[in-house]
Amino acid sequence: MTKLLRNLADNVRSGVQSLSPRYSHFVAIARLDKPIGIYLLLWPTLSALWLASAGWPGWHLFLVFTLGTGLVRSAGCVMNDIADRNYDGLVKRTQNRPLATGDLKPGEAVIFMCVLCLCAFLLVLTTNLTTIILAFVGVLVTVVYPYMKRFFHLPQAMLGIAFSLGIPMAYTAVTGGVSRLTGLLFIANMLWIVAYDTEYAMVDRDDDIKLGLRSSAILFGDLDRLIIAVLQILFLFTLWLAAQMAALHWPFYTGLVIAGGLCVYQQYLIRERQRDPCFTAFLNNHWLGMVVFLGIVIDLAVYP
């Protein structure tokens, strides 16, 4: 699936660039050429969908949540760039974004974001009322999140909510409601997101301090690595509790052990707090999420 998504992103980017250089700016603002955000949103959502369905959820829900994840993440990236258009040009990592360079106008970005949201909304309309209501909550959080770094010292928590809403949506789409297991998965995902987005924030820490912006990396200061480690341990423990509640077996626990090893590797990468290794640690979470998901898929296939 990872290879499929990567190839899809590459094909979209190449196709758009061949049509017109200007269209490539829309690919860039939606991060279709950088699908890491789609992966980080997709794996926990599909994990919840598999658990709620006790296995394969069927093509309808699989496509709704897979395509919807890509659309929502892309719309969130556009919203983020609209909100940060006056800051991105001053940050090394973001200075070449289309709104920062002037290659796209804010009005064009707003229209593009609305189109993406409309497509996602049409998908969620094929589910049920509860899921639709949660989708509206997700849109609201997505709109608010980019502005949190102006005044809230832990904006990663808001991102955690935005990126975790796919979990209760998966459950409501399948069962019509949520459960204690849903809550545990939501909490686990929140912990994981704050951990990996702090690694991401460590990349921009110096720039954010100069601009007067806020992030968990700034808030945690010299305790950043320790707090990330604590969050990762709590994340793994909460997943273990969820597995106990769901009566999962050795395939899932094997994946959980591998996920723990990846957390240790990330700690090694961020040990000196350098930009590139911290970014590599952030990217590594794609594999962590995939390993957990595959553990669930294999477990439910072997022990239906």
Coordinates of N, CA, C and O in Angstrom, one line a residue, residues 57-138:
P57 N -13.0 -4.4 6.0 CA -14.2 -3.6 6.1 C -15.1 -3.5 4.9 O -16.2 -2.9 4.9
G58 N -14.6 -4.0 3.8 CA -15.3 -3.9 2.5 C -14.8 -2.8 1.7 O -14.2 -1.8 2.2
W59 N -15.0 -2.8 0.4 CA -14.5 -1.8 -0.5 C -15.0 -0.4 -0.3 O -14.3 0.6 -0.4
H60 N -16.3 -0.4 0.0 CA -16.9 0.9 0.2 C -16.2 1.8 1.3 O -15.7 2.9 1.0
L61 N -16.2 1.2 2.5 CA -15.6 2.0 3.6 C -14.1 2.1 3.4 O -13.5 3.1 3.8
F62 N -13.4 1.1 2.9 CA -12.0 1.2 2.6 C -11.7 2.4 1.7 O -10.8 3.2 2.0
L63 N -12.4 2.5 0.6 CA -12.2 3.6 -0.3 C -12.6 5.0 0.3 O -11.9 6.0 0.1
V64 N -13.7 5.0 1.0 CA -14.1 6.2 1.6 C -13.1 6.8 2.6 O -12.7 8.0 2.5
F65 N -12.5 5.9 3.4 CA -11.5 6.4 4.4 C -10.1 6.6 3.8 O -9.4 7.5 4.2
T66 N -9.8 5.8 2.8 CA -8.5 6.0 2.2 C -8.4 7.3 1.3 O -7.6 8.1 1.5
L67 N -9.4 7.4 0.5 CA -9.5 8.6 -0.4 C -9.8 9.9 0.5 O -9.2 10.9 0.3
G68 N -10.7 9.7 1.5 CA -11.0 10.8 2.3 C -9.8 11.3 3.1 O -9.7 12.5 3.3
T69 N -9.0 10.4 3.6 CA -7.8 10.7 4.3 C -6.9 11.6 3.5 O -6.4 12.6 3.9
G70 N -6.7 11.2 2.2 CA -5.8 12.0 1.3 C -6.4 13.4 1.1 O -5.7 14.4 1.1
L71 N -7.7 13.5 0.9 CA -8.3 14.7 0.6 C -8.3 15.7 1.8 O -8.0 16.9 1.7
V72 N -8.6 15.1 3.0 CA -8.6 15.9 4.2 C -7.2 16.4 4.5 O -7.0 17.6 4.9
R73 N -6.2 15.5 4.4 CA -4.9 16.0 4.7 C -4.4 17.0 3.8 O -3.8 18.0 4.2
S74 N -4.7 16.9 2.5 CA -4.4 17.9 1.5 C -5.0 19.2 1.8 O -4.4 20.3 1.7
A75 N -6.3 19.2 2.1 CA -7.0 20.4 2.5 C -6.4 21.1 3.7 O -6.3 22.3 3.8
G76 N -6.0 20.2 4.7 CA -5.4 20.8 5.9 C -4.1 21.5 5.6 O -3.7 22.5 6.2
C77 N -3.3 20.9 4.6 CA -2.0 21.5 4.3 C -2.3 22.9 3.6 O -1.5 23.8 3.8
V78 N -3.3 23.0 2.8 CA -3.6 24.2 2.1 C -4.0 25.3 3.2 O -3.6 26.4 3.1
M79 N -4.9 24.8 4.1 CA -5.3 25.7 5.2 C -4.1 26.2 6.0 O -4.0 27.4 6.3
N80 N -3.2 25.3 6.3 CA -2.0 25.6 7.0 C -1.1 26.7 6.3 O -0.6 27.7 6.9
D81 N -1.0 26.5 5.0 CA -0.2 27.5 4.2 C -0.9 28.9 4.1 O -0.2 29.9 4.0
I82 N -2.2 28.8 4.0 CA -2.9 30.1 4.0 C -2.7 30.9 5.3 O -2.4 32.1 5.3
A83 N -2.8 30.1 6.4 CA -2.6 30.8 7.7 C -1.2 31.2 8.0 O -0.9 32.3 8.6
D84 N -0.2 30.5 7.4 CA 1.2 30.8 7.7 C 1.9 31.5 6.5 O 3.1 31.6 6.5
R85 N 1.1 32.1 5.6 CA 1.8 32.6 4.4 C 2.7 33.8 4.7 O 3.6 34.0 3.9
N86 N 2.5 34.5 5.8 CA 3.4 35.6 6.2 C 4.6 35.1 7.0 O 5.5 35.9 7.3
Y87 N 4.6 33.9 7.4 CA 5.7 33.3 8.2 C 6.6 32.4 7.4 O 7.8 32.3 7.6
D88 N 6.0 31.6 6.4 CA 6.7 30.6 5.8 C 8.0 31.1 5.0 O 9.0 30.4 5.0
G89 N 7.9 32.3 4.5 CA 9.1 32.8 3.8 C 10.2 33.1 4.7 O 11.4 33.2 4.2
L90 N 10.0 33.1 6.0 CA 11.1 33.4 7.0 C 11.6 32.2 7.6 O 12.5 32.3 8.5
V91 N 11.1 31.0 7.3 CA 11.5 29.7 7.8 C 12.2 28.9 6.8 O 11.7 28.8 5.6
K92 N 13.4 28.4 7.1 CA 14.2 27.7 6.1 C 13.5 26.6 5.4 O 13.5 26.4 4.2
R93 N 12.8 25.8 6.2 CA 12.1 24.6 5.7 C 10.9 24.9 4.8 O 10.5 24.1 3.9
T94 N 10.3 26.1 5.0 CA 9.0 26.4 4.3 C 9.1 27.6 3.3 O 8.1 28.0 2.8
Q95 N 10.3 28.1 3.1 CA 10.5 29.3 2.4 C 10.1 29.2 0.9 O 9.8 30.2 0.2
N96 N 10.0 28.0 0.4 CA 9.7 27.8 -1.1 C 8.3 27.4 -1.3 O 7.9 26.9 -2.4
R97 N 7.4 27.4 -0.3 CA 6.0 27.1 -0.5 C 5.3 28.1 -1.4 O 5.7 29.3 -1.4
P98 N 4.4 27.6 -2.2 CA 3.8 28.5 -3.3 C 3.2 29.8 -2.8 O 3.4 30.8 -3.5
L99 N 2.6 29.9 -1.6 CA 2.1 31.1 -1.2 C 3.2 32.1 -0.7 O 3.1 33.3 -0.8
A100 N 4.2 31.5 -0.1 CA 5.4 32.3 0.4 C 6.1 32.9 -0.8 O 6.6 34.0 -0.7
T101 N 6.2 32.2 -1.9 CA 7.0 32.7 -3.0 C 6.1 33.5 -4.0 O 6.6 34.2 -4.9
G102 N 4.8 33.5 -3.8 CA 3.9 34.3 -4.6 C 3.5 33.5 -5.9 O 2.8 34.1 -6.7
D103 N 3.8 32.2 -6.0 CA 3.4 31.5 -7.2 C 1.9 31.2 -7.2 O 1.3 31.0 -8.2
L104 N 1.3 31.2 -6.0 CA -0.2 31.1 -5.9 C -0.7 32.3 -5.1 O 0.0 32.8 -4.2
K105 N -1.9 32.7 -5.3 CA -2.5 33.8 -4.6 C -3.4 33.1 -3.5 O -3.9 32.0 -3.7
P106 N -3.6 33.8 -2.4 CA -4.4 33.3 -1.3 C -5.8 32.9 -1.8 O -6.4 31.9 -1.3
G107 N -6.4 33.7 -2.6 CA -7.7 33.4 -3.1 C -7.8 32.1 -3.9 O -8.7 31.3 -3.8
E108 N -6.7 31.8 -4.7 CA -6.7 30.5 -5.4 C -6.5 29.4 -4.4 O -7.1 28.3 -4.6
A109 N -5.8 29.6 -3.4 CA -5.6 28.5 -2.4 C -6.9 28.2 -1.6 O -7.2 27.1 -1.4
V110 N -7.7 29.3 -1.3 CA -9.0 29.1 -0.7 C -9.9 28.3 -1.5 O -10.6 27.3 -1.1
I111 N -10.0 28.6 -2.8 CA -10.9 27.9 -3.7 C -10.4 26.4 -3.8 O -11.3 25.5 -3.8
F112 N -9.1 26.2 -3.9 CA -8.6 24.8 -4.0 C -9.0 24.0 -2.8 O -9.4 22.9 -2.9
M113 N -8.8 24.7 -1.6 CA -9.1 24.0 -0.4 C -10.6 23.6 -0.3 O -11.0 22.5 0.1
C114 N -11.5 24.5 -0.8 CA -12.9 24.3 -0.7 C -13.3 23.1 -1.7 O -14.1 22.3 -1.3
V115 N -12.6 23.0 -2.8 CA -12.8 21.9 -3.7 C -12.4 20.6 -3.0 O -13.2 19.6 -3.1
L116 N -11.3 20.5 -2.4 CA -10.8 19.3 -1.7 C -11.8 18.9 -0.6 O -12.2 17.8 -0.4
C117 N -12.3 19.9 0.2 CA -13.2 19.7 1.3 C -14.6 19.1 0.7 O -15.2 18.3 1.3
L118 N -15.0 19.7 -0.4 CA -16.3 19.3 -1.0 C -16.2 17.8 -1.5 O -17.1 17.0 -1.2
C119 N -15.0 17.4 -2.1 CA -14.9 16.0 -2.5 C -14.9 15.1 -1.3 O -15.5 14.0 -1.3
A120 N -14.2 15.5 -0.2 CA -14.2 14.7 1.0 C -15.6 14.6 1.6 O -16.0 13.5 2.1
F121 N -16.3 15.7 1.6 CA -17.7 15.7 2.1 C -18.6 14.8 1.3 O -19.4 14.1 1.9
L122 N -18.5 14.7 0.0 CA -19.3 13.8 -0.8 C -19.0 12.4 -0.5 O -19.9 11.5 -0.5
L123 N -17.8 12.1 -0.1 CA -17.4 10.7 0.3 C -18.1 10.4 1.6 O -18.7 9.3 1.8
V124 N -18.0 11.3 2.6 CA -18.5 11.0 3.9 C -20.1 10.9 3.9 O -20.7 10.3 4.8
L125 N -20.7 11.6 2.9 CA -22.2 11.5 2.8 C -22.7 10.1 2.5 O -23.8 9.8 2.8
T126 N -21.8 9.2 2.1 CA -22.2 7.8 1.8 C -22.1 7.0 3.1 O -22.4 5.8 3.0
T127 N -21.8 7.6 4.2 CA -21.8 6.8 5.5 C -23.1 7.0 6.3 O -24.1 6.6 5.9
N128 N -23.0 7.6 7.4 CA -24.2 7.9 8.3 C -24.1 9.2 9.0 O -23.0 9.9 8.9
L129 N -25.2 9.6 9.6 CA -25.2 10.9 10.2 C -24.2 11.2 11.3 O -23.6 12.3 11.3
T130 N -23.9 10.2 12.1 CA -22.9 10.4 13.2 C -21.5 10.6 12.6 O -20.8 11.5 13.1
T131 N -21.2 9.9 11.6 CA -19.9 10.1 11.0 C -19.8 11.4 10.3 O -18.8 12.1 10.3
I132 N -20.9 11.9 9.7 CA -20.9 13.2 9.0 C -20.7 14.3 10.1 O -20.0 15.2 9.8
I133 N -21.3 14.2 11.2 CA -21.2 15.2 12.3 C -19.7 15.2 12.7 O -19.1 16.3 12.9
L134 N -19.1 14.1 12.9 CA -17.7 14.0 13.3 C -16.8 14.6 12.2 O -15.8 15.3 12.5
A135 N -17.2 14.5 11.0 CA -16.4 15.0 9.9 C -16.5 16.6 10.0 O -15.4 17.2 9.7
F136 N -17.6 17.1 10.3 CA -17.7 18.6 10.5 C -16.8 19.1 11.6 O -16.2 20.1 11.6
V137 N -16.8 18.3 12.7 CA -15.9 18.6 13.8 C -14.5 18.6 13.4 O -13.7 19.5 13.7
G138 N -14.1 17.6 12.5 CA -12.8 17.5 12.0 C -12.4 18.7 11.2 O -11.3 19.3 11.3

